[in-house]
Amino acid sequence: MLVVFGLGNPGTKYEGTRHNAGVETLLKMAAYYQVSLKRRCFSSFSSATIGDEVKLVFPLTYMNESGKVVLKTVNEGDEVIVISDQMDLPCGKIRLKKGGSSAGHNGLKSMLSFLPNNFTRMYIGVGRPKEGVSVPDHVLSKFSEEDRALVDKAEEKAASILESLIKGEESFAILQGQANSWSAI
């Protein structure tokens, strides 16, 4: 099974923030397949299944504890994709990479404490903070109108790329040892 995680923070306070680009992409994917992410009683995640092959998962923990749901959602042999925001990419850019470090991203750091390093990362570019703005303030802020438009396009493109991977039109093998980048603009 393919398990796709969309990282973000739960709650309306964080909707539309840079840090929620991963879960926003996952929600676009769920809408495309006409499935709803559902939370089971006392569950620490919401999920939806597409056929017998794909599970979409939104950890309902805060970003720094995203990995805690891995034990409840991933089985041995499952392929894993984690979608997250990435400050080192400009708004409107997408990067797909197999393996690597957390690059300082606390959500990925948490995932790495529960998963082998070889899972696929899908990064949605959210841009660097402006001078004088702290990283937490930047990632927890909402986008400007211009950046929002770029990120919306990037999330739609990312959902399309994910769909190609799910359908087998793109191979995970192309990711071995290399990264692929796209621009949604």
Short mmCIF file of N, CA and C in Angstrom, two decimals:
data_model
loop_
_atom_site.label_atom_id
_atom_site.label_comp_id
_atom_site.label_asym_id
_atom_site.label_seq_id
_atom_site.Cartn_x
_atom_site.Cartn_y
_atom_site.Cartn_z
N MET A 1 0.85 -1.18 0.00
CA MET A 1 0.00 0.00 0.00
C MET A 1 0.89 1.25 0.00
N LEU A 2 0.39 2.28 -0.63
CA LEU A 2 1.04 3.58 -0.62
C LEU A 2 0.37 4.41 0.46
N VAL A 3 1.15 4.92 1.41
CA VAL A 3 0.63 5.77 2.48
C VAL A 3 1.18 7.18 2.25
N VAL A 4 0.28 8.14 2.08
CA VAL A 4 0.66 9.52 1.79
C VAL A 4 0.28 10.39 2.98
N PHE A 5 1.27 11.01 3.60
CA PHE A 5 1.05 11.91 4.73
C PHE A 5 1.09 13.35 4.24
N GLY A 6 0.15 14.15 4.68
CA GLY A 6 0.17 15.59 4.45
C GLY A 6 0.42 16.26 5.78
N LEU A 7 1.59 16.88 5.93
CA LEU A 7 1.94 17.47 7.22
C LEU A 7 1.36 18.86 7.37
N GLY A 8 0.98 19.18 8.59
CA GLY A 8 0.43 20.49 8.92
C GLY A 8 0.03 20.50 10.38
N ASN A 9 -0.53 21.61 10.80
CA ASN A 9 -1.04 21.73 12.16
C ASN A 9 -2.56 21.68 12.13
N PRO A 10 -3.18 21.00 13.11
CA PRO A 10 -4.63 20.92 13.13
C PRO A 10 -5.27 22.21 13.64
N GLY A 11 -6.51 22.42 13.27
CA GLY A 11 -7.27 23.55 13.80
C GLY A 11 -7.38 24.72 12.85
N THR A 12 -8.45 25.48 13.00
CA THR A 12 -8.72 26.60 12.10
C THR A 12 -7.67 27.70 12.22
N LYS A 13 -7.03 27.81 13.37
CA LYS A 13 -5.99 28.83 13.57
C LYS A 13 -4.88 28.70 12.53
N TYR A 14 -4.60 27.48 12.08
CA TYR A 14 -3.47 27.22 11.18
C TYR A 14 -3.87 27.06 9.72
N GLU A 15 -5.16 27.06 9.43
CA GLU A 15 -5.60 26.93 8.05
C GLU A 15 -5.03 28.06 7.20
N GLY A 16 -4.51 27.71 6.04
CA GLY A 16 -3.98 28.71 5.12
C GLY A 16 -2.59 29.22 5.46
N THR A 17 -1.94 28.63 6.47
CA THR A 17 -0.58 29.05 6.81
C THR A 17 0.42 28.28 5.95
N ARG A 18 1.62 28.81 5.89
CA ARG A 18 2.69 28.19 5.10
C ARG A 18 2.98 26.76 5.58
N HIS A 19 2.92 26.55 6.89
CA HIS A 19 3.24 25.24 7.45
C HIS A 19 2.20 24.19 7.08
N ASN A 20 1.04 24.60 6.58
CA ASN A 20 0.00 23.64 6.24
C ASN A 20 -0.06 23.32 4.74
N ALA A 21 0.96 23.68 4.00
CA ALA A 21 0.97 23.40 2.56
C ALA A 21 0.89 21.89 2.29
N GLY A 22 1.47 21.07 3.15
CA GLY A 22 1.43 19.61 2.96
C GLY A 22 0.02 19.06 3.08
N VAL A 23 -0.67 19.45 4.13
CA VAL A 23 -2.03 18.93 4.32
C VAL A 23 -2.98 19.53 3.29
N GLU A 24 -2.77 20.77 2.87
CA GLU A 24 -3.61 21.37 1.83
C GLU A 24 -3.49 20.58 0.52
N THR A 25 -2.28 20.14 0.20
CA THR A 25 -2.07 19.33 -1.00
C THR A 25 -2.79 17.99 -0.87
N LEU A 26 -2.69 17.39 0.30
CA LEU A 26 -3.37 16.12 0.57
C LEU A 26 -4.89 16.28 0.43
N LEU A 27 -5.43 17.39 0.92
CA LEU A 27 -6.87 17.64 0.81
C LEU A 27 -7.30 17.82 -0.65
N LYS A 28 -6.44 18.44 -1.46
CA LYS A 28 -6.74 18.58 -2.89
C LYS A 28 -6.76 17.20 -3.56
N MET A 29 -5.84 16.33 -3.13
CA MET A 29 -5.81 14.97 -3.66
C MET A 29 -7.08 14.22 -3.25
N ALA A 30 -7.49 14.36 -2.01
CA ALA A 30 -8.72 13.69 -1.53
C ALA A 30 -9.93 14.19 -2.31
N ALA A 31 -9.99 15.49 -2.57
CA ALA A 31 -11.11 16.06 -3.33
C ALA A 31 -11.12 15.51 -4.75
N TYR A 32 -9.96 15.37 -5.36
CA TYR A 32 -9.88 14.83 -6.71
C TYR A 32 -10.48 13.42 -6.75
N TYR A 33 -10.15 12.61 -5.76
CA TYR A 33 -10.64 11.24 -5.70
C TYR A 33 -12.02 11.14 -5.04
N GLN A 34 -12.56 12.27 -4.66
CA GLN A 34 -13.88 12.36 -4.04
C GLN A 34 -13.99 11.49 -2.78
N VAL A 35 -12.95 11.59 -1.95
CA VAL A 35 -12.97 10.94 -0.64
C VAL A 35 -12.76 12.01 0.43
N SER A 36 -13.28 11.75 1.60
CA SER A 36 -13.12 12.68 2.72
C SER A 36 -12.22 12.07 3.77
N LEU A 37 -11.33 12.89 4.30
CA LEU A 37 -10.51 12.43 5.41
C LEU A 37 -11.41 12.37 6.65
N LYS A 38 -11.44 11.23 7.30
CA LYS A 38 -12.29 11.05 8.46
C LYS A 38 -11.45 10.69 9.67
N ARG A 39 -11.87 11.24 10.80
CA ARG A 39 -11.20 10.94 12.07
C ARG A 39 -12.05 9.92 12.80
N ARG A 40 -11.42 8.83 13.16
CA ARG A 40 -12.11 7.85 13.99
C ARG A 40 -12.06 8.33 15.44
N CYS A 41 -12.97 7.90 16.22
CA CYS A 41 -13.07 8.31 17.62
C CYS A 41 -11.73 8.13 18.34
N PHE A 42 -11.29 9.14 19.01
CA PHE A 42 -10.04 9.15 19.80
C PHE A 42 -8.80 8.89 18.96
N SER A 43 -8.88 9.14 17.67
CA SER A 43 -7.75 8.90 16.78
C SER A 43 -6.88 10.14 16.69
N SER A 44 -5.58 9.93 16.49
CA SER A 44 -4.65 11.05 16.37
C SER A 44 -4.38 11.40 14.91
N PHE A 45 -5.23 10.90 14.01
CA PHE A 45 -5.09 11.23 12.60
C PHE A 45 -6.43 11.12 11.90
N SER A 46 -6.52 11.77 10.75
CA SER A 46 -7.66 11.61 9.85
C SER A 46 -7.14 10.90 8.62
N SER A 47 -7.96 10.05 8.03
CA SER A 47 -7.47 9.33 6.86
C SER A 47 -8.61 9.01 5.89
N ALA A 48 -8.22 8.67 4.69
CA ALA A 48 -9.14 8.20 3.66
C ALA A 48 -8.38 7.15 2.86
N THR A 49 -9.10 6.18 2.35
CA THR A 49 -8.48 5.15 1.53
C THR A 49 -9.05 5.24 0.12
N ILE A 50 -8.15 5.15 -0.85
CA ILE A 50 -8.53 5.15 -2.26
C ILE A 50 -8.33 3.72 -2.76
N GLY A 51 -9.42 3.01 -2.95
CA GLY A 51 -9.33 1.61 -3.34
C GLY A 51 -8.61 0.80 -2.27
N ASP A 52 -7.84 -0.17 -2.72
CA ASP A 52 -7.06 -1.00 -1.79
C ASP A 52 -5.59 -0.62 -1.81
N GLU A 53 -5.25 0.46 -2.55
CA GLU A 53 -3.85 0.72 -2.81
C GLU A 53 -3.27 1.96 -2.15
N VAL A 54 -4.12 2.93 -1.77
CA VAL A 54 -3.60 4.22 -1.30
C VAL A 54 -4.35 4.66 -0.05
N LYS A 55 -3.58 5.10 0.94
CA LYS A 55 -4.15 5.68 2.14
C LYS A 55 -3.61 7.10 2.29
N LEU A 56 -4.51 8.08 2.43
CA LEU A 56 -4.13 9.47 2.67
C LEU A 56 -4.26 9.73 4.16
N VAL A 57 -3.24 10.34 4.77
CA VAL A 57 -3.23 10.52 6.23
C VAL A 57 -2.82 11.94 6.60
N PHE A 58 -3.64 12.57 7.45
CA PHE A 58 -3.31 13.87 8.04
C PHE A 58 -3.15 13.66 9.54
N PRO A 59 -1.89 13.72 10.05
CA PRO A 59 -1.69 13.61 11.50
C PRO A 59 -2.39 14.80 12.20
N LEU A 60 -3.16 14.51 13.22
CA LEU A 60 -3.87 15.56 13.95
C LEU A 60 -3.09 16.01 15.18
N THR A 61 -1.82 15.65 15.19
CA THR A 61 -0.89 16.15 16.20
C THR A 61 -0.32 17.46 15.66
N TYR A 62 0.37 18.20 16.49
CA TYR A 62 1.07 19.37 15.96
C TYR A 62 2.25 18.89 15.13
N MET A 63 2.72 19.75 14.25
CA MET A 63 3.76 19.42 13.28
C MET A 63 4.93 18.66 13.92
N ASN A 64 5.39 19.14 15.06
CA ASN A 64 6.58 18.56 15.70
C ASN A 64 6.38 17.12 16.17
N GLU A 65 5.13 16.65 16.19
CA GLU A 65 4.84 15.29 16.65
C GLU A 65 4.18 14.45 15.56
N SER A 66 4.33 14.85 14.31
CA SER A 66 3.68 14.18 13.18
C SER A 66 3.99 12.69 13.11
N GLY A 67 5.21 12.32 13.44
CA GLY A 67 5.64 10.93 13.30
C GLY A 67 4.93 9.95 14.21
N LYS A 68 4.30 10.44 15.27
CA LYS A 68 3.63 9.53 16.22
C LYS A 68 2.55 8.67 15.58
N VAL A 69 1.96 9.13 14.48
CA VAL A 69 0.88 8.36 13.86
C VAL A 69 1.40 7.27 12.92
N VAL A 70 2.70 7.26 12.65
CA VAL A 70 3.27 6.26 11.74
C VAL A 70 2.98 4.85 12.23
N LEU A 71 3.14 4.60 13.52
CA LEU A 71 2.94 3.26 14.06
C LEU A 71 1.52 2.76 13.86
N LYS A 72 0.55 3.68 13.76
CA LYS A 72 -0.86 3.32 13.60
C LYS A 72 -1.28 3.24 12.13
N THR A 73 -0.44 3.71 11.22
CA THR A 73 -0.89 3.84 9.83
C THR A 73 0.00 3.15 8.79
N VAL A 74 1.23 2.82 9.13
CA VAL A 74 2.17 2.25 8.16
C VAL A 74 2.50 0.82 8.56
N ASN A 75 2.41 -0.07 7.57
CA ASN A 75 2.78 -1.47 7.78
C ASN A 75 4.08 -1.76 7.04
N GLU A 76 4.75 -2.82 7.45
CA GLU A 76 5.99 -3.21 6.78
C GLU A 76 5.71 -3.43 5.29
N GLY A 77 6.57 -2.90 4.46
CA GLY A 77 6.42 -3.04 3.02
C GLY A 77 5.65 -1.91 2.35
N ASP A 78 5.02 -1.06 3.15
CA ASP A 78 4.29 0.08 2.57
C ASP A 78 5.28 1.09 1.99
N GLU A 79 4.90 1.70 0.87
CA GLU A 79 5.64 2.83 0.30
C GLU A 79 5.07 4.08 0.97
N VAL A 80 5.95 5.03 1.32
CA VAL A 80 5.50 6.23 2.04
C VAL A 80 5.93 7.49 1.30
N ILE A 81 4.99 8.43 1.19
CA ILE A 81 5.27 9.77 0.69
C ILE A 81 4.85 10.75 1.78
N VAL A 82 5.71 11.69 2.09
CA VAL A 82 5.39 12.74 3.06
C VAL A 82 5.41 14.07 2.32
N ILE A 83 4.29 14.79 2.38
CA ILE A 83 4.18 16.10 1.74
C ILE A 83 4.32 17.17 2.81
N SER A 84 5.24 18.11 2.59
CA SER A 84 5.46 19.17 3.58
C SER A 84 5.86 20.48 2.90
N ASP A 85 5.77 21.54 3.67
CA ASP A 85 6.25 22.84 3.22
C ASP A 85 7.77 22.83 3.20
N GLN A 86 8.36 23.72 2.41
CA GLN A 86 9.83 23.83 2.34
C GLN A 86 10.21 25.29 2.10
N MET A 87 10.88 25.88 3.09
CA MET A 87 11.30 27.28 2.98
C MET A 87 12.39 27.51 1.96
N ASP A 88 13.20 26.50 1.68
CA ASP A 88 14.31 26.68 0.74
C ASP A 88 13.86 26.68 -0.72
N LEU A 89 12.58 26.48 -0.95
CA LEU A 89 12.02 26.58 -2.30
C LEU A 89 11.14 27.82 -2.36
N PRO A 90 11.24 28.56 -3.46
CA PRO A 90 10.35 29.72 -3.61
C PRO A 90 8.89 29.27 -3.76
N CYS A 91 7.98 30.14 -3.44
CA CYS A 91 6.55 29.85 -3.64
C CYS A 91 6.31 29.46 -5.09
N GLY A 92 5.55 28.41 -5.30
CA GLY A 92 5.24 27.96 -6.65
C GLY A 92 6.14 26.84 -7.14
N LYS A 93 7.14 26.43 -6.36
CA LYS A 93 8.04 25.34 -6.74
C LYS A 93 7.66 24.08 -5.96
N ILE A 94 7.90 22.95 -6.60
CA ILE A 94 7.65 21.64 -5.99
C ILE A 94 8.92 20.83 -6.18
N ARG A 95 9.26 20.06 -5.18
CA ARG A 95 10.42 19.18 -5.31
C ARG A 95 10.05 17.81 -4.78
N LEU A 96 10.42 16.79 -5.51
CA LEU A 96 10.17 15.40 -5.14
C LEU A 96 11.51 14.73 -4.95
N LYS A 97 11.70 14.11 -3.80
CA LYS A 97 13.01 13.55 -3.48
C LYS A 97 12.84 12.28 -2.66
N LYS A 98 13.65 11.28 -2.95
CA LYS A 98 13.64 10.04 -2.18
C LYS A 98 14.82 10.07 -1.22
N GLY A 99 14.53 9.89 0.07
CA GLY A 99 15.58 9.88 1.09
C GLY A 99 16.08 11.28 1.40
N GLY A 100 16.99 11.35 2.35
CA GLY A 100 17.58 12.62 2.73
C GLY A 100 17.35 12.93 4.20
N SER A 101 17.71 14.13 4.57
CA SER A 101 17.60 14.55 5.97
C SER A 101 16.30 15.32 6.17
N SER A 102 16.11 15.80 7.39
CA SER A 102 14.93 16.62 7.69
C SER A 102 15.10 18.05 7.20
N ALA A 103 16.32 18.46 6.89
CA ALA A 103 16.63 19.82 6.47
C ALA A 103 16.12 20.84 7.49
N GLY A 104 16.09 20.45 8.75
CA GLY A 104 15.65 21.36 9.81
C GLY A 104 14.15 21.44 9.98
N HIS A 105 13.39 20.69 9.19
CA HIS A 105 11.93 20.71 9.27
C HIS A 105 11.50 19.79 10.42
N ASN A 106 10.84 20.35 11.42
CA ASN A 106 10.49 19.57 12.61
C ASN A 106 9.49 18.45 12.34
N GLY A 107 8.58 18.64 11.39
CA GLY A 107 7.65 17.58 11.04
C GLY A 107 8.37 16.39 10.41
N LEU A 108 9.31 16.68 9.50
CA LEU A 108 10.10 15.61 8.89
C LEU A 108 11.01 14.95 9.92
N LYS A 109 11.55 15.76 10.83
CA LYS A 109 12.39 15.21 11.90
C LYS A 109 11.61 14.19 12.71
N SER A 110 10.36 14.51 13.02
CA SER A 110 9.51 13.58 13.76
C SER A 110 9.22 12.33 12.94
N MET A 111 8.94 12.49 11.65
CA MET A 111 8.68 11.32 10.79
C MET A 111 9.91 10.42 10.73
N LEU A 112 11.09 11.03 10.66
CA LEU A 112 12.33 10.25 10.59
C LEU A 112 12.59 9.43 11.85
N SER A 113 12.01 9.83 12.97
CA SER A 113 12.22 9.05 14.19
C SER A 113 11.34 7.79 14.20
N PHE A 114 10.41 7.67 13.24
CA PHE A 114 9.54 6.49 13.18
C PHE A 114 9.63 5.74 11.86
N LEU A 115 10.26 6.32 10.85
CA LEU A 115 10.35 5.70 9.52
C LEU A 115 11.80 5.53 9.10
N PRO A 116 12.09 4.53 8.26
CA PRO A 116 13.41 4.48 7.65
C PRO A 116 13.60 5.72 6.78
N ASN A 117 14.81 6.10 6.54
CA ASN A 117 15.14 7.33 5.82
C ASN A 117 14.75 7.33 4.35
N ASN A 118 14.38 6.19 3.78
CA ASN A 118 14.21 6.11 2.33
C ASN A 118 12.81 6.47 1.84
N PHE A 119 11.98 7.12 2.66
CA PHE A 119 10.67 7.50 2.16
C PHE A 119 10.78 8.70 1.23
N THR A 120 9.76 8.89 0.40
CA THR A 120 9.74 9.97 -0.58
C THR A 120 9.21 11.23 0.08
N ARG A 121 9.88 12.34 -0.20
CA ARG A 121 9.42 13.64 0.29
C ARG A 121 8.91 14.44 -0.91
N MET A 122 7.77 15.08 -0.71
CA MET A 122 7.26 16.02 -1.71
C MET A 122 7.21 17.37 -1.01
N TYR A 123 8.05 18.28 -1.48
CA TYR A 123 8.14 19.60 -0.87
C TYR A 123 7.33 20.62 -1.66
N ILE A 124 6.60 21.46 -0.95
CA ILE A 124 5.87 22.57 -1.54
C ILE A 124 6.58 23.84 -1.08
N GLY A 125 7.11 24.60 -2.02
CA GLY A 125 7.87 25.80 -1.68
C GLY A 125 7.01 26.88 -1.07
N VAL A 126 7.48 27.41 0.07
CA VAL A 126 6.76 28.50 0.76
C VAL A 126 7.64 29.74 0.92
N GLY A 127 8.86 29.70 0.39
CA GLY A 127 9.75 30.86 0.43
C GLY A 127 10.39 31.09 1.78
N ARG A 128 11.46 31.87 1.75
CA ARG A 128 12.22 32.22 2.96
C ARG A 128 11.57 33.41 3.66
N PRO A 129 11.79 33.52 4.97
CA PRO A 129 11.26 34.70 5.68
C PRO A 129 11.98 35.97 5.26
N LYS A 130 11.27 37.07 5.32
CA LYS A 130 11.89 38.36 5.04
C LYS A 130 12.79 38.71 6.22
N GLU A 131 13.74 39.58 5.96
CA GLU A 131 14.68 40.00 6.99
C GLU A 131 13.91 40.51 8.21
N GLY A 132 14.32 40.03 9.38
CA GLY A 132 13.69 40.46 10.63
C GLY A 132 12.51 39.60 11.05
N VAL A 133 12.09 38.64 10.20
CA VAL A 133 10.97 37.75 10.54
C VAL A 133 11.55 36.39 10.95
N SER A 134 11.14 35.90 12.11
CA SER A 134 11.64 34.61 12.59
C SER A 134 11.04 33.48 11.76
N VAL A 135 11.71 32.34 11.77
CA VAL A 135 11.22 31.17 11.04
C VAL A 135 9.84 30.75 11.56
N PRO A 136 9.64 30.61 12.89
CA PRO A 136 8.29 30.23 13.34
C PRO A 136 7.21 31.23 12.91
N ASP A 137 7.50 32.52 13.00
CA ASP A 137 6.52 33.51 12.58
C ASP A 137 6.23 33.39 11.08
N HIS A 138 7.26 33.09 10.30
CA HIS A 138 7.10 32.95 8.85
C HIS A 138 6.22 31.75 8.50
N VAL A 139 6.58 30.56 9.03
CA VAL A 139 5.84 29.36 8.63
C VAL A 139 4.42 29.33 9.19
N LEU A 140 4.18 30.05 10.27
CA LEU A 140 2.84 30.09 10.84
C LEU A 140 2.01 31.27 10.34
N SER A 141 2.58 32.00 9.37
CA SER A 141 1.85 33.14 8.81
C SER A 141 1.07 32.71 7.58
N LYS A 142 0.08 33.50 7.24
CA LYS A 142 -0.70 33.26 6.02
C LYS A 142 0.07 33.87 4.85
N PHE A 143 -0.24 33.41 3.66
CA PHE A 143 0.42 33.89 2.45
C PHE A 143 -0.13 35.25 2.03
N SER A 144 0.73 36.01 1.34
CA SER A 144 0.23 37.21 0.65
C SER A 144 -0.68 36.70 -0.47
N GLU A 145 -1.47 37.57 -1.04
CA GLU A 145 -2.38 37.17 -2.12
C GLU A 145 -1.61 36.59 -3.31
N GLU A 146 -0.49 37.23 -3.65
CA GLU A 146 0.33 36.77 -4.78
C GLU A 146 0.93 35.39 -4.48
N ASP A 147 1.52 35.23 -3.28
CA ASP A 147 2.11 33.94 -2.91
C ASP A 147 1.05 32.86 -2.80
N ARG A 148 -0.14 33.22 -2.29
CA ARG A 148 -1.23 32.25 -2.16
C ARG A 148 -1.59 31.67 -3.52
N ALA A 149 -1.65 32.53 -4.54
CA ALA A 149 -1.98 32.08 -5.90
C ALA A 149 -0.92 31.10 -6.40
N LEU A 150 0.36 31.40 -6.14
CA LEU A 150 1.45 30.51 -6.57
C LEU A 150 1.38 29.17 -5.85
N VAL A 151 1.14 29.21 -4.55
CA VAL A 151 1.09 27.98 -3.77
C VAL A 151 -0.14 27.15 -4.13
N ASP A 152 -1.27 27.80 -4.39
CA ASP A 152 -2.46 27.05 -4.84
C ASP A 152 -2.15 26.27 -6.11
N LYS A 153 -1.47 26.91 -7.06
CA LYS A 153 -1.09 26.23 -8.30
C LYS A 153 -0.10 25.10 -8.03
N ALA A 154 0.85 25.35 -7.13
CA ALA A 154 1.83 24.31 -6.78
C ALA A 154 1.14 23.12 -6.13
N GLU A 155 0.18 23.38 -5.24
CA GLU A 155 -0.53 22.28 -4.58
C GLU A 155 -1.33 21.47 -5.59
N GLU A 156 -1.95 22.14 -6.55
CA GLU A 156 -2.69 21.42 -7.59
C GLU A 156 -1.74 20.58 -8.45
N LYS A 157 -0.59 21.15 -8.81
CA LYS A 157 0.41 20.42 -9.59
C LYS A 157 0.94 19.23 -8.79
N ALA A 158 1.19 19.44 -7.49
CA ALA A 158 1.68 18.36 -6.63
C ALA A 158 0.66 17.24 -6.55
N ALA A 159 -0.63 17.59 -6.44
CA ALA A 159 -1.67 16.57 -6.42
C ALA A 159 -1.68 15.80 -7.74
N SER A 160 -1.44 16.49 -8.85
CA SER A 160 -1.38 15.85 -10.16
C SER A 160 -0.18 14.90 -10.25
N ILE A 161 0.96 15.33 -9.74
CA ILE A 161 2.16 14.48 -9.73
C ILE A 161 1.90 13.23 -8.89
N LEU A 162 1.27 13.44 -7.74
CA LEU A 162 0.94 12.34 -6.84
C LEU A 162 0.00 11.36 -7.54
N GLU A 163 -0.96 11.88 -8.26
CA GLU A 163 -1.89 11.04 -9.01
C GLU A 163 -1.13 10.19 -10.04
N SER A 164 -0.15 10.80 -10.73
CA SER A 164 0.66 10.05 -11.70
C SER A 164 1.44 8.93 -11.02
N LEU A 165 1.96 9.22 -9.84
CA LEU A 165 2.69 8.18 -9.10
C LEU A 165 1.74 7.06 -8.69
N ILE A 166 0.55 7.43 -8.22
CA ILE A 166 -0.42 6.43 -7.79
C ILE A 166 -0.85 5.54 -8.97
N LYS A 167 -1.08 6.15 -10.12
CA LYS A 167 -1.51 5.40 -11.31
C LYS A 167 -0.38 4.61 -11.93
N GLY A 168 0.86 4.86 -11.49
CA GLY A 168 2.00 4.15 -12.05
C GLY A 168 2.52 4.77 -13.33
N GLU A 169 2.04 5.97 -13.65
CA GLU A 169 2.53 6.65 -14.86
C GLU A 169 3.94 7.17 -14.66
N GLU A 170 4.27 7.47 -13.42
CA GLU A 170 5.64 7.85 -13.06
C GLU A 170 6.15 6.76 -12.13
N SER A 171 7.41 6.49 -12.19
CA SER A 171 7.99 5.43 -11.38
C SER A 171 8.77 6.01 -10.21
N PHE A 172 8.65 5.37 -9.06
CA PHE A 172 9.46 5.78 -7.93
C PHE A 172 10.94 5.55 -8.22
N ALA A 173 11.23 4.66 -9.16
CA ALA A 173 12.62 4.37 -9.51
C ALA A 173 13.33 5.61 -10.03
N ILE A 174 12.62 6.55 -10.66
CA ILE A 174 13.29 7.74 -11.16
C ILE A 174 13.80 8.62 -10.03
N LEU A 175 13.30 8.34 -8.83
CA LEU A 175 13.69 9.16 -7.69
C LEU A 175 14.98 8.69 -7.03
N GLN A 176 15.43 7.47 -7.35
CA GLN A 176 16.61 6.93 -6.69
C GLN A 176 17.82 7.83 -6.90
N GLY A 177 18.28 8.42 -5.82
CA GLY A 177 19.50 9.23 -5.87
C GLY A 177 19.37 10.55 -6.57
N GLN A 178 18.18 10.98 -6.92
CA GLN A 178 18.04 12.26 -7.59
C GLN A 178 16.77 12.96 -7.12
N ALA A 179 16.70 14.21 -7.39
CA ALA A 179 15.51 14.98 -7.05
C ALA A 179 14.91 15.54 -8.34
N ASN A 180 13.63 15.67 -8.33
CA ASN A 180 12.92 16.24 -9.48
C ASN A 180 12.18 17.48 -9.01
N SER A 181 12.28 18.55 -9.76
CA SER A 181 11.63 19.80 -9.39
C SER A 181 10.71 20.25 -10.49
N TRP A 182 9.61 20.87 -10.09
CA TRP A 182 8.65 21.43 -11.03
C TRP A 182 8.31 22.83 -10.57
N SER A 183 7.90 23.62 -11.51
CA SER A 183 7.38 24.93 -11.18
C SER A 183 5.92 24.95 -11.58
N ALA A 184 5.09 25.44 -10.69
CA ALA A 184 3.66 25.49 -10.98
C ALA A 184 3.30 26.72 -11.78
N ILE A 185 4.28 27.58 -12.05
CA ILE A 185 4.00 28.81 -12.78
C ILE A 185 4.55 28.74 -14.19
#
